[in-house]
Coordinates of C-alpha atoms and ligand atoms in Angstrom, one line a residue:
M1 CA -29.3 6.9 13.2
P2 CA -27.5 4.5 12.7
E3 CA -24.6 3.7 15.9
V4 CA -21.5 4.5 13.9
T5 CA -18.1 4.1 15.6
V6 CA -15.0 4.9 13.7
Y7 CA -11.8 3.1 15.1
S8 CA -8.6 5.4 14.2
T9 CA -4.7 6.4 14.7
Q10 CA -3.7 9.8 14.7
N11 CA -1.5 9.6 11.7
C12 CA -3.4 7.6 9.4
V13 CA -5.2 10.3 6.8
Y14 CA -7.5 7.5 5.7
C15 CA -9.2 7.7 8.8
R16 CA -9.1 11.9 9.0
M17 CA -11.4 11.2 5.4
A18 CA -12.9 8.7 6.7
K19 CA -14.5 11.2 9.5
A20 CA -14.5 13.8 6.9
F21 CA -17.0 11.5 4.8
L22 CA -19.3 10.6 8.0
D23 CA -18.9 14.9 8.6
K24 CA -20.2 15.6 5.5
A25 CA -22.9 13.9 5.2
G26 CA -24.7 14.4 9.4
V27 CA -23.1 11.6 9.4
N28 CA -23.1 11.4 14.6
Y29 CA -20.3 9.0 15.6
R30 CA -18.2 8.1 17.7
S31 CA -14.2 8.2 17.5
V32 CA -12.2 5.4 18.9
D33 CA -8.3 6.1 19.0
V34 CA -6.2 2.6 18.4
G35 CA -3.2 3.7 19.0
T36 CA -3.1 4.9 22.7
D37 CA -6.3 2.7 23.6
R38 CA -4.9 -1.2 23.5
E39 CA -7.4 -2.6 24.8
A40 CA -10.1 -0.8 22.4
A41 CA -7.1 -2.0 19.1
Q42 CA -7.5 -5.8 20.6
H43 CA -11.2 -5.9 20.0
M44 CA -10.9 -3.9 16.9
V45 CA -8.7 -6.7 15.5
E46 CA -10.6 -8.5 16.8
I47 CA -14.1 -8.0 15.2
S48 CA -12.7 -7.4 12.1
G49 CA -10.0 -9.7 12.4
Q50 CA -7.6 -8.0 10.4
Y51 CA -4.5 -5.1 11.9
G52 CA -5.9 -1.8 9.9
V53 CA -7.3 1.2 10.3
P54 CA -9.4 2.6 9.9
V55 CA -12.2 0.2 10.7
I56 CA -16.2 1.5 10.5
T57 CA -19.0 -0.3 12.7
V58 CA -22.8 0.8 11.4
D59 CA -24.2 -0.7 13.8
D60 CA -23.1 -4.6 12.9
E61 CA -22.1 -3.6 9.6
I62 CA -17.8 -3.8 9.6
I63 CA -16.3 -1.9 6.8
I64 CA -11.8 -2.4 7.4
G65 CA -10.5 0.5 5.4
F66 CA -11.8 3.8 4.1
D67 CA -14.3 2.2 1.6
S68 CA -15.8 5.0 0.2
R69 CA -17.8 2.7 -2.6
K70 CA -19.4 0.7 1.3
L71 CA -20.1 4.7 3.0
N72 CA -21.7 5.6 -0.8
E73 CA -23.9 2.9 -0.5
L74 CA -24.8 3.4 3.0
F75 CA -24.5 7.5 3.6
G76 CA -23.6 9.0 0.4
S77 CA -26.6 11.1 -1.9
E78 CA -28.0 11.3 -5.6
T79 CA -25.4 13.7 -7.5
E80 CA -27.1 16.1 -10.1
S81 CA -26.5 15.9 -14.2
E82 CA -26.0 20.0 -14.4
V83 CA -22.0 20.1 -16.8
S84 CA -19.5 20.6 -14.9
D85 CA -17.6 23.1 -16.4
V86 CA -13.8 21.0 -16.1
I87 CA -13.9 17.8 -13.9
I88 CA -10.9 17.4 -12.6
I89 CA -9.5 13.2 -11.2
G90 CA -7.4 12.6 -8.8
A91 CA -7.3 14.3 -5.2
G92 CA -3.3 14.6 -5.2
P93 CA -1.4 17.4 -5.2
A94 CA -1.6 17.9 -9.0
G95 CA -5.1 17.8 -8.8
L96 CA -5.7 19.6 -5.7
T97 CA -3.5 22.8 -6.6
A98 CA -5.5 22.4 -10.9
A99 CA -8.8 23.2 -8.7
V100 CA -6.7 26.1 -7.5
Y101 CA -6.2 27.2 -10.5
C102 CA -9.7 26.0 -12.2
A103 CA -11.2 28.1 -9.3
R104 CA -9.3 31.1 -9.3
K105 CA -10.1 31.2 -13.7
L106 CA -14.2 30.6 -12.2
L107 CA -15.0 27.4 -13.9
S108 CA -17.0 25.0 -12.4
T109 CA -14.6 22.4 -10.9
L110 CA -15.9 19.4 -9.6
I111 CA -12.8 17.0 -8.0
I112 CA -14.2 13.3 -8.2
S113 CA -10.9 11.4 -5.8
E114 CA -10.4 8.0 -3.6
N115 CA -8.7 10.3 -1.1
I116 CA -7.9 13.6 -0.1
G117 CA -3.3 13.8 -0.6
G118 CA -2.4 11.0 -2.1
Q119 CA 1.2 9.1 -2.1
A120 CA 1.2 12.2 -0.4
L121 CA -0.1 11.2 2.0
A122 CA 2.5 7.9 2.3
S123 CA 5.3 10.1 3.3
W124 CA 6.6 10.4 6.7
T125 CA 9.6 13.8 5.3
I126 CA 8.8 16.0 3.2
E127 CA 12.2 18.3 3.2
N128 CA 12.2 19.2 -0.9
Y129 CA 8.6 21.0 -1.1
M130 CA 9.2 24.4 -1.3
G131 CA 8.9 26.5 1.8
Y132 CA 8.8 23.9 3.9
R133 CA 11.9 23.1 5.1
M134 CA 10.3 19.6 7.0
I135 CA 6.4 18.4 6.7
S136 CA 5.3 15.4 7.1
G137 CA 2.8 14.4 3.9
D138 CA 0.3 14.7 5.5
E139 CA 0.6 17.6 7.2
L140 CA 1.2 19.4 3.8
M141 CA -1.7 17.5 2.2
K142 CA -4.0 19.3 5.0
K143 CA -3.2 23.1 3.7
F144 CA -2.6 22.3 -0.1
E145 CA -7.0 20.8 0.7
E146 CA -7.4 23.7 3.2
Q147 CA -6.2 26.1 0.2
V148 CA -9.2 23.9 -2.3
R149 CA -11.4 24.0 0.8
E150 CA -12.3 27.9 0.3
Q151 CA -12.0 28.1 -3.0
N152 CA -15.9 27.0 -4.7
V153 CA -14.8 23.7 -5.8
R154 CA -16.5 20.9 -5.2
L155 CA -15.2 16.6 -3.6
D156 CA -16.5 13.8 -4.6
L157 CA -15.0 10.4 -2.4
D158 CA -15.4 8.2 -4.8
R159 CA -13.0 5.9 -7.3
V160 CA -13.7 7.0 -11.5
R161 CA -14.4 3.1 -13.7
E162 CA -14.7 4.7 -16.6
I163 CA -14.8 8.0 -19.3
R164 CA -15.9 8.9 -22.8
K165 CA -17.4 11.2 -24.7
S166 CA -20.9 12.0 -26.2
G167 CA -21.6 15.0 -27.8
D168 CA -19.6 18.1 -26.7
V169 CA -19.5 16.0 -22.9
F170 CA -17.8 13.8 -21.5
V171 CA -19.3 11.3 -19.3
I172 CA -17.9 9.6 -16.5
N173 CA -19.1 6.9 -14.5
T174 CA -17.8 5.9 -11.0
V175 CA -17.5 2.6 -8.7
S176 CA -20.7 3.9 -6.7
D177 CA -22.6 4.2 -10.3
N178 CA -22.7 7.7 -10.0
T179 CA -22.7 10.1 -13.2
Y180 CA -20.7 13.4 -14.0
R181 CA -20.7 15.2 -17.1
G182 CA -18.3 17.6 -18.1
R183 CA -16.9 19.7 -20.3
A184 CA -12.8 19.4 -19.6
V185 CA -11.1 16.9 -17.8
I186 CA -8.5 17.1 -16.5
F187 CA -6.9 13.5 -15.7
A188 CA -4.7 13.9 -11.8
Q189 CA -5.2 10.2 -10.3
G190 CA -1.7 9.3 -10.1
K191 CA -0.5 5.6 -9.0
H192 CA -1.5 2.8 -6.1
P193 CA 1.6 0.6 -4.5
R194 CA 2.6 -2.7 -6.7
N195 CA 1.9 -5.6 -5.5
L196 CA 4.8 -7.7 -3.8
G197 CA 3.5 -10.7 -6.7
V198 CA 2.6 -13.6 -4.0
P199 CA 0.7 -16.3 -3.4
N200 CA -1.9 -14.9 -0.7
E201 CA -1.6 -11.6 -1.0
E202 CA -5.0 -10.6 -1.1
K203 CA -5.1 -13.1 2.4
F204 CA -2.8 -11.5 4.3
L205 CA -3.2 -7.7 3.4
G206 CA -4.5 -5.9 6.6
R207 CA -3.9 -9.1 8.5
G208 CA 0.0 -7.9 8.7
L209 CA 0.8 -7.2 5.7
S210 CA 0.3 -3.1 5.0
V211 CA 0.7 -0.6 2.1
C212 CA 0.3 1.9 4.3
S213 CA 2.8 2.5 7.2
T214 CA 1.7 6.2 7.9
C215 CA -1.7 4.0 8.9
D216 CA -0.6 0.9 10.3
G217 CA 3.2 1.7 11.8
P218 CA 1.3 2.3 15.5
L219 CA -0.3 -0.3 15.6
F220 CA 3.3 -2.2 15.6
K221 CA 4.3 -0.8 18.1
G222 CA 7.3 -3.3 20.2
K223 CA 7.1 -5.9 17.7
V224 CA 9.6 -7.3 14.8
V225 CA 8.6 -5.8 11.0
G226 CA 9.8 -6.3 7.1
I227 CA 10.4 -3.5 4.9
V228 CA 10.2 -4.9 1.5
G229 CA 11.9 -2.2 -1.6
G230 CA 15.4 -0.3 -1.7
G231 CA 14.2 3.1 -2.4
N232 CA 13.7 6.4 -0.6
S233 CA 10.5 4.4 0.6
A234 CA 11.6 1.9 2.1
L235 CA 14.4 3.6 4.0
Q236 CA 11.9 6.3 5.3
T237 CA 9.3 3.4 6.4
A238 CA 12.4 1.8 8.1
I239 CA 13.8 4.7 10.0
E240 CA 9.9 5.8 10.9
M241 CA 9.2 2.5 12.0
S242 CA 12.9 1.0 13.9
R243 CA 11.7 3.6 16.6
I244 CA 8.1 1.9 17.2
A245 CA 9.0 -1.2 16.6
R246 CA 11.0 -3.3 18.1
Q247 CA 13.3 -4.5 15.3
V248 CA 12.7 -4.3 12.0
H249 CA 14.1 -6.3 8.5
L250 CA 14.5 -4.4 5.6
I251 CA 14.2 -6.3 2.3
V252 CA 16.0 -5.1 -1.3
R253 CA 15.7 -7.0 -3.6
S254 CA 19.6 -5.8 -5.8
T255 CA 21.5 -3.4 -3.4
L256 CA 19.9 0.1 -2.2
R257 CA 18.6 2.9 -4.7
A258 CA 17.9 5.4 -1.9
D259 CA 18.7 9.6 -2.3
E260 CA 22.7 9.7 0.5
E261 CA 20.9 11.8 3.5
Y262 CA 18.5 8.8 4.2
I263 CA 21.0 6.1 3.7
R264 CA 23.1 8.2 5.7
H265 CA 20.3 8.5 9.1
Y266 CA 19.3 4.5 8.3
K267 CA 22.8 3.2 9.0
G268 CA 22.7 4.7 12.0
I269 CA 20.5 1.9 14.0
T270 CA 20.5 -0.9 15.4
N271 CA 18.1 -2.3 15.3
I272 CA 17.5 -2.1 11.5
T273 CA 18.9 -6.2 10.1
T274 CA 19.2 -6.1 6.0
H275 CA 18.8 -8.7 3.7
L276 CA 20.7 -7.5 0.5
N277 CA 20.0 -9.7 -3.1
H278 CA 16.8 -11.3 -1.3
V279 CA 13.5 -11.1 -2.6
V280 CA 10.5 -11.9 -0.6
T281 CA 9.3 -16.0 -1.8
G282 CA 6.7 -16.6 0.3
L283 CA 4.1 -15.0 3.3
S284 CA 3.1 -17.3 5.8
G285 CA 0.8 -17.5 9.1
D286 CA -3.0 -18.7 8.9
S287 CA -5.5 -16.4 9.8
F288 CA -2.6 -14.0 10.4
L289 CA 1.2 -13.4 8.7
T290 CA 3.1 -13.7 11.3
G291 CA 6.1 -15.3 9.1
V292 CA 7.4 -14.2 5.5
T293 CA 10.6 -16.9 3.0
L294 CA 12.8 -15.0 1.6
Q295 CA 15.6 -16.7 -1.3
E296 CA 19.1 -15.2 -2.0
R297 CA 18.8 -14.9 -5.6
T298 CA 21.8 -15.3 -6.7
T299 CA 22.1 -18.8 -4.6
G300 CA 18.9 -19.6 -4.7
T301 CA 19.2 -20.6 -1.0
S302 CA 15.6 -19.7 1.4
K303 CA 15.4 -19.0 4.7
E304 CA 12.3 -17.9 6.8
L305 CA 11.5 -14.5 9.0
V306 CA 9.2 -14.6 12.1
L307 CA 7.5 -11.5 11.6
D308 CA 4.5 -9.2 12.8
G309 CA 4.6 -7.6 10.0
L310 CA 5.7 -7.0 5.9
F311 CA 5.6 -3.1 4.7
A312 CA 5.7 -3.2 1.1
E313 CA 7.8 -0.6 -0.5
I314 CA 8.1 -1.4 -3.5
G315 CA 7.5 1.6 -6.2
W316 CA 3.8 2.3 -7.5
V317 CA 1.8 1.5 -11.0
P318 CA 0.0 4.3 -12.6
N319 CA -4.1 4.2 -12.0
T320 CA -5.3 4.0 -15.8
D321 CA -6.4 0.6 -16.2
F322 CA -9.8 2.2 -17.0
L323 CA -8.1 4.3 -19.6
S324 CA -6.7 1.3 -22.0
G325 CA -8.7 2.4 -25.5
V326 CA -9.4 5.7 -24.3
I327 CA -6.2 8.0 -25.1
D328 CA -2.4 7.4 -26.1
M329 CA 0.0 5.5 -22.5
N330 CA 3.7 4.9 -23.2
D331 CA 4.3 0.8 -22.4
Q332 CA 4.4 1.1 -19.2
N333 CA 0.6 3.0 -18.7
E334 CA 1.1 5.9 -18.0
V335 CA -0.5 9.0 -20.4
I336 CA 1.0 11.0 -22.9
I337 CA 1.3 14.7 -22.3
D338 CA 2.9 16.9 -24.4
I339 CA 4.8 20.0 -22.6
N340 CA 1.7 21.5 -22.0
T341 CA -0.2 18.9 -20.2
H342 CA -2.6 18.2 -23.5
T343 CA -3.5 14.4 -24.4
S344 CA -3.7 12.7 -26.9
L345 CA -8.1 13.4 -26.5
P346 CA -9.0 17.0 -27.4
G347 CA -10.4 18.4 -23.8
V348 CA -9.0 15.5 -21.6
F349 CA -5.7 16.4 -20.2
A350 CA -3.0 15.3 -18.1
C351 CA -0.9 16.2 -15.0
G352 CA 1.3 14.4 -12.4
D353 CA 3.1 11.5 -11.5
V354 CA 0.0 9.5 -13.9
T355 CA 2.0 11.2 -17.3
N356 CA 4.8 10.8 -18.4
V357 CA 7.1 13.4 -17.5
K358 CA 9.8 11.2 -15.9
S359 CA 10.3 13.4 -12.5
K360 CA 7.3 12.2 -9.5
Q361 CA 8.3 14.7 -6.9
I362 CA 5.2 16.6 -5.5
I363 CA 6.4 19.8 -6.6
I364 CA 5.9 18.7 -10.2
A365 CA 3.2 17.4 -10.2
A366 CA 1.6 20.6 -8.9
G367 CA 3.0 22.5 -11.1
E368 CA 1.6 20.2 -14.6
G369 CA -1.7 20.5 -12.2
A370 CA -1.2 24.4 -12.6
K371 CA -0.5 24.3 -16.7
A372 CA -3.5 21.3 -17.3
A373 CA -5.5 24.0 -15.3
L374 CA -5.0 26.5 -17.3
E375 CA -5.3 25.0 -20.4
A376 CA -8.8 23.4 -19.7
H377 CA -9.4 27.1 -18.9
E378 CA -8.7 28.3 -22.3
Y379 CA -10.5 25.4 -24.0
V380 CA -12.8 25.5 -22.3
L381 CA -13.6 28.8 -23.8
R382 CA -12.5 28.4 -27.0
V383 CA -14.4 25.0 -27.6
G384 CA -16.8 23.9 -24.3
N385 CA -18.3 27.0 -24.0
P386 CA -20.0 27.9 -26.7
Ligands
FAD401 C1 6.0 7.2 0.5 C2 6.7 7.8 -0.6 C3 7.1 9.2 0.0 C4 7.3 10.3 -1.1 N1 8.3 10.7 -0.2 C5 7.8 12.5 -1.1 C6 9.1 13.8 -0.8 O1 9.8 13.5 -0.1 N2 8.9 14.4 -2.0 C7 8.4 15.1 -3.0 O2 8.6 15.3 -3.9 N3 8.0 13.0 -3.3 C8 7.5 12.4 -2.6 N4 6.9 11.7 -3.5 C9 6.3 11.6 -4.6 C10 5.0 12.6 -4.2 O3 4.3 11.3 -3.0 C11 4.2 12.1 -6.2 O4 4.9 12.2 -6.5 C12 2.7 13.0 -5.6 O5 2.1 12.1 -4.9 C13 2.2 12.6 -7.6 O6 1.6 13.9 -7.2 P1 -0.2 12.8 -7.5 O7 -1.3 14.0 -7.4 O8 0.2 13.2 -9.3 O9 -0.6 11.4 -7.9 P2 -1.1 11.5 -6.7 O10 -0.3 11.7 -5.7 O11 -0.6 9.5 -6.8 O12 -3.0 11.3 -6.4 C14 -3.2 10.5 -7.3 C15 -4.9 10.3 -6.4 O13 -5.9 10.7 -7.5 C16 -6.6 9.2 -6.9 N5 -7.0 8.3 -7.8 C17 -6.1 7.5 -8.2 N6 -7.4 6.8 -8.8 C18 -8.6 7.1 -8.7 C19 -10.1 7.2 -9.3 N7 -9.8 5.7 -10.3 N8 -10.7 7.5 -9.2 C20 -10.6 8.9 -8.9 N9 -9.8 9.3 -7.7 C21 -8.9 8.5 -8.5 C22 -5.7 9.0 -5.2 O14 -7.0 8.0 -4.4 C23 -5.3 10.2 -5.6 O15 -6.0 11.1 -4.5 C24 6.4 10.2 -2.0 C25 5.9 8.7 -2.6 C26 6.2 8.2 -2.0 C27 5.2 7.2 -1.9

């Protein structure tokens, strides 16, 4: 067995998933909390050349992030070619709810997802999911996951890259070169963070630039950070980071568009400096991000900010890149569904943030997931299982 070490922080769900993957594969590993052990944190940054968690070392190999493809390559097992009744793509609130409903209808159910929990994992606090006055996204998604794990549902961590129909079944291929077959499919693959659209973004990702403040936030204790965005996510992140970092710069393209609740809270915080009507036009630094260039949108004047970290909280785009030409989508690349979650392709249903349903919320995604599962059940009974 190779020597495996997982460098993680307590709130990092990707770290939890990496460990869950290793546990499932029966791999022994050493776990190091770099949120509390500063020396280990320094070591992790030195060996990986970046600030993001998790970092996994497998003998001399260094894996940055929860790279399910790489982990599958090293520790995964071959998939069988059995035909599932329903394959659900995505394990966010929509997919996990759909899975519980499918399993309770005794459908053989497989979820293929890159992570467990989806966007909700990035939420520091959720105050509008019924039954909980206040709960972190991580905690709520753990509860969703537990409920799924109690059912007869198979959950594979992987990324879907292609779907096609072959006879009566749908064939799905993943980036780890696994092939799955299902009678019905539910798309629940949600959205991913939008890029800043400035040069060198790739270079600094994990090297000061982060799209997951709940994961990487603790590594910026006592430092100066920037947060880009003016919506709920950006304000939530600014409020949380004001407790961790020494100074927070909130960079807002126009004006704040967050809920009153967040705005009221943020207004009382003294270590947040807000730059309204500014955009990021450049990232600077050698191997790590050390600053950004901001441009005022009306006058065009530029200024430099010295920063240790930058969190991009500027919105999300649908995970539908592998669906072009396969299914009808709107001009925002969201899957078009009818009121009962049917897509343009019979046997394929969709729910949650990946669809054209206007409101993007956990409770709505979960509700749509339940609807999609019930429709898939009806479809499998009618045509999928002659
Ligand atoms: C910072 C933040 C704070 C938020 N706060 C709140 C809040 O307080 N209250 C609220 O109601 N909502 C909140 N939301 C919105 C809420 O999280 C989303 O509406 C909800 O998560 C959508 O669920 P979903 O299941 O449709 O999609 P997602 O949550 O996006 O889940 C999609 C899943 O699909 C997987 N996936 C993607 N592509 C592929 C692929 N090709 N192959 C396999 N798997 C794939 C992903 O890994 C993920 O597991 C917040 C969102 C963010 C970002």
